[in-house]
């Protein structure tokens, strides 16, 4: 059986620099940072006191008090992004066979906040006082379960947890499910709400976070010589990925086609990437081949670009390995310079960026790019977005545990659209 | 001392479980009338234990289905505590 084709027909984004797809795109194409001082908890004792908070998200606007008690923040973000994506897609769920609708999300940490809160209860008051909702609130698959319950999605339901690559792996696995006919429509993406006192302290202890506390908006500076670590952030993105014929039959607006996926492991270290970048390059090579393309066809790369010394160096080497001479001219940007690093949501938010870049024919910038690093010689689209006739985009995500994911998106021809 | 038990339980139900004030009557059923699921039932018992400083065993919890049962459980526990 020929593989089916998968297209993106709806987007929902909650990011530190934008709430909703249009607000987010205006910020991202406009070079607006969403990074600030942390307000979620007291950071007096922390080496890092900055992050990307999803300030546009107001829980009471979306859930009643009973729901808020039962759904952790990470899943709330996913549910709301799911509602946005569905509305954006114009899909009438009631008109579909529910068994052909699925949900496949990524989350690195699950319900970290409630987990921490219940640990306090346990140690202060003992086993009899631990809230029974801890079980369904903390579970990483709470997000896909809540989305499925809300919309009646009775097909495949999965959550992948591969740290910072979770959202990207979710997109790639969704491509396979659509290609093989396991579902016609999948709500896919990633979520994370990592700004919790103990989890954040652990990231501080790892010494991977920027400590540029006095200049939050300038702290995430991927590929810049003076980068000093990543900036943690919370957020979510849900993409409605639909089998092409299904989308065409209902006259859906198509942002882009999801055309390729590659995944590899460095089998190297729990935290450090292999400095050669060979395993990351292998994932990119697989995604390009899966798209039926060659490196010369790639018009834009949304980099993992975390702003750590180790990632940006290894990723630059991977890009050089794949693109050779062209490595210094193929446009590469890290939108984490504006959103910060949303961990399990990053690959999904950046998939949305790729779809929007292809749809709008504008490549978003890497902001805070001031001092070139000779070890990262790339065209990072410094500081200002760039119009471009882009047909093929790659999205890179690499995670702790040396896991790599790369997805490829192709512009969908305009004559196939209704808008 | 036991006169204020119902108002205190009413406050828990309205504040924490979104139950309407005038729905809290002795014969109101927790599952059917208030639509509390089994996990919320456990939360309600937690709240009750905290409010009155008592402990209700799992076997006793099984017998509680109405607001009146809650009031009676609290009354008995408070009386036992006073005797102790």
PDB file of C-alpha atoms in Angstrom, chain B:
ATOM      1  CA  UNK B   1     -20.655  21.822  69.746  1.00  0.00           C
ATOM      2  CA  UNK B   2     -22.277  19.561  67.162  1.00  0.00           C
ATOM      3  CA  UNK B   3     -24.791  22.193  66.000  1.00  0.00           C
ATOM      4  CA  UNK B   4     -22.345  23.763  63.600  1.00  0.00           C
ATOM      5  CA  UNK B   5     -21.402  20.490  61.848  1.00  0.00           C
ATOM      6  CA  UNK B   6     -23.796  20.880  58.902  1.00  0.00           C
ATOM      7  CA  UNK B   7     -22.770  24.500  58.153  1.00  0.00           C
ATOM      8  CA  UNK B   8     -19.110  23.497  58.220  1.00  0.00           C
ATOM      9  CA  UNK B   9     -19.715  20.577  55.850  1.00  0.00           C
ATOM     10  CA  UNK B  10     -21.812  22.836  53.643  1.00  0.00           C
ATOM     11  CA  UNK B  11     -18.901  25.256  53.433  1.00  0.00           C
ATOM     12  CA  UNK B  12     -16.529  22.451  52.330  1.00  0.00           C
ATOM     13  CA  UNK B  13     -18.966  21.283  49.656  1.00  0.00           C
ATOM     14  CA  UNK B  14     -19.665  24.751  48.269  1.00  0.00           C
ATOM     15  CA  UNK B  15     -16.077  26.064  48.462  1.00  0.00           C
ATOM     16  CA  UNK B  16     -14.156  23.029  47.291  1.00  0.00           C
ATOM     17  CA  UNK B  17     -16.608  20.944  45.274  1.00  0.00           C
ATOM     18  CA  UNK B  18     -18.707  23.535  43.457  1.00  0.00           C
ATOM     19  CA  UNK B  19     -21.938  22.353  45.084  1.00  0.00           C
ATOM     20  CA  UNK B  20     -24.770  24.910  45.156  1.00  0.00           C
ATOM     21  CA  UNK B  21     -25.543  26.234  48.643  1.00  0.00           C
ATOM     22  CA  UNK B  22     -29.244  25.289  48.623  1.00  0.00           C
ATOM     23  CA  UNK B  23     -28.506  21.756  47.365  1.00  0.00           C
ATOM     24  CA  UNK B  24     -26.804  20.777  50.622  1.00  0.00           C
ATOM     25  CA  UNK B  25     -29.568  18.908  52.492  1.00  0.00           C
ATOM     26  CA  UNK B  26     -29.256  15.861  54.778  1.00  0.00           C
ATOM     27  CA  UNK B  27     -30.741  13.451  52.225  1.00  0.00           C
ATOM     28  CA  UNK B  28     -28.726  14.755  49.257  1.00  0.00           C
ATOM     29  CA  UNK B  29     -26.648  11.975  47.670  1.00  0.00           C
ATOM     30  CA  UNK B  30     -22.966  12.742  47.132  1.00  0.00           C
ATOM     31  CA  UNK B  31     -22.525  10.731  43.929  1.00  0.00           C
ATOM     32  CA  UNK B  32     -25.932  11.144  42.274  1.00  0.00           C
ATOM     33  CA  UNK B  33     -26.877  14.674  43.330  1.00  0.00           C
ATOM     34  CA  UNK B  34     -23.467  16.344  43.496  1.00  0.00           C
ATOM     35  CA  UNK B  35     -21.863  14.215  40.764  1.00  0.00           C
ATOM     36  CA  UNK B  36     -18.760  13.568  42.893  1.00  0.00           C
ATOM     37  CA  UNK B  37     -16.690  10.696  41.477  1.00  0.00           C
ATOM     38  CA  UNK B  38     -14.873   8.191  43.676  1.00  0.00           C
ATOM     39  CA  UNK B  39     -11.655  10.211  43.786  1.00  0.00           C
ATOM     40  CA  UNK B  40     -13.526  13.351  44.749  1.00  0.00           C
ATOM     41  CA  UNK B  41     -15.187  11.289  47.460  1.00  0.00           C
ATOM     42  CA  UNK B  42     -11.730  10.588  48.897  1.00  0.00           C
ATOM     43  CA  UNK B  43     -10.885  14.291  48.692  1.00  0.00           C
ATOM     44  CA  UNK B  44     -14.109  15.131  50.503  1.00  0.00           C
ATOM     45  CA  UNK B  45     -13.223  12.754  53.337  1.00  0.00           C
ATOM     46  CA  UNK B  46      -9.743  14.349  53.525  1.00  0.00           C
ATOM     47  CA  UNK B  47     -11.347  17.763  53.829  1.00  0.00           C
ATOM     48  CA  UNK B  48     -13.745  16.517  56.496  1.00  0.00           C
ATOM     49  CA  UNK B  49     -10.934  14.910  58.528  1.00  0.00           C
ATOM     50  CA  UNK B  50      -8.951  18.119  58.357  1.00  0.00           C
ATOM     51  CA  UNK B  51     -11.898  20.366  59.248  1.00  0.00           C
ATOM     52  CA  UNK B  52     -12.884  18.375  62.335  1.00  0.00           C
ATOM     53  CA  UNK B  53      -9.499  16.963  63.321  1.00  0.00           C
ATOM     54  CA  UNK B  54     -10.749  13.382  63.158  1.00  0.00           C
ATOM     55  CA  UNK B  55      -9.881  10.198  61.274  1.00  0.00           C
ATOM     56  CA  UNK B  56     -12.414   8.152  59.346  1.00  0.00           C
ATOM     57  CA  UNK B  57     -11.474   4.576  58.441  1.00  0.00           C
ATOM     58  CA  UNK B  58     -11.839   3.121  54.963  1.00  0.00           C
ATOM     59  CA  UNK B  59     -14.593   0.799  56.246  1.00  0.00           C
ATOM     60  CA  UNK B  60     -16.525   3.798  57.599  1.00  0.00           C
ATOM     61  CA  UNK B  61     -16.051   5.705  54.342  1.00  0.00           C
ATOM     62  CA  UNK B  62     -17.867   2.923  52.468  1.00  0.00           C
ATOM     63  CA  UNK B  63     -21.037   3.585  54.509  1.00  0.00           C
ATOM     64  CA  UNK B  64     -21.129   7.305  53.653  1.00  0.00           C
ATOM     65  CA  UNK B  65     -23.382   8.148  50.712  1.00  0.00           C
ATOM     66  CA  UNK B  66     -25.366  11.238  51.776  1.00  0.00           C
ATOM     67  CA  UNK B  67     -24.771  14.606  53.425  1.00  0.00           C
ATOM     68  CA  UNK B  68     -26.548  13.220  56.497  1.00  0.00           C
ATOM     69  CA  UNK B  69     -24.014  10.352  56.628  1.00  0.00           C
ATOM     70  CA  UNK B  70     -21.191  12.905  56.615  1.00  0.00           C
ATOM     71  CA  UNK B  71     -22.762  14.853  59.461  1.00  0.00           C
ATOM     72  CA  UNK B  72     -23.341  11.671  61.469  1.00  0.00           C
ATOM     73  CA  UNK B  73     -19.773  10.441  60.899  1.00  0.00           C
ATOM     74  CA  UNK B  74     -18.371  13.781  62.057  1.00  0.00           C
ATOM     75  CA  UNK B  75     -20.711  13.854  65.075  1.00  0.00           C
ATOM     76  CA  UNK B  76     -19.716  10.338  66.206  1.00  0.00           C
ATOM     77  CA  UNK B  77     -16.004  11.020  65.780  1.00  0.00           C
ATOM     78  CA  UNK B  78     -16.211  14.287  67.693  1.00  0.00           C
ATOM     79  CA  UNK B  79     -18.162  12.581  70.497  1.00  0.00           C
ATOM     80  CA  UNK B  80     -15.587   9.776  70.663  1.00  0.00           C
ATOM     81  CA  UNK B  81     -12.867  12.368  70.834  1.00  0.00           C
ATOM     82  CA  UNK B  82     -14.641  14.232  73.654  1.00  0.00           C
ATOM     83  CA  UNK B  83     -14.994  10.998  75.654  1.00  0.00           C
ATOM     84  CA  UNK B  84     -11.373  10.041  75.226  1.00  0.00           C
TER      85      UNK B  84
END
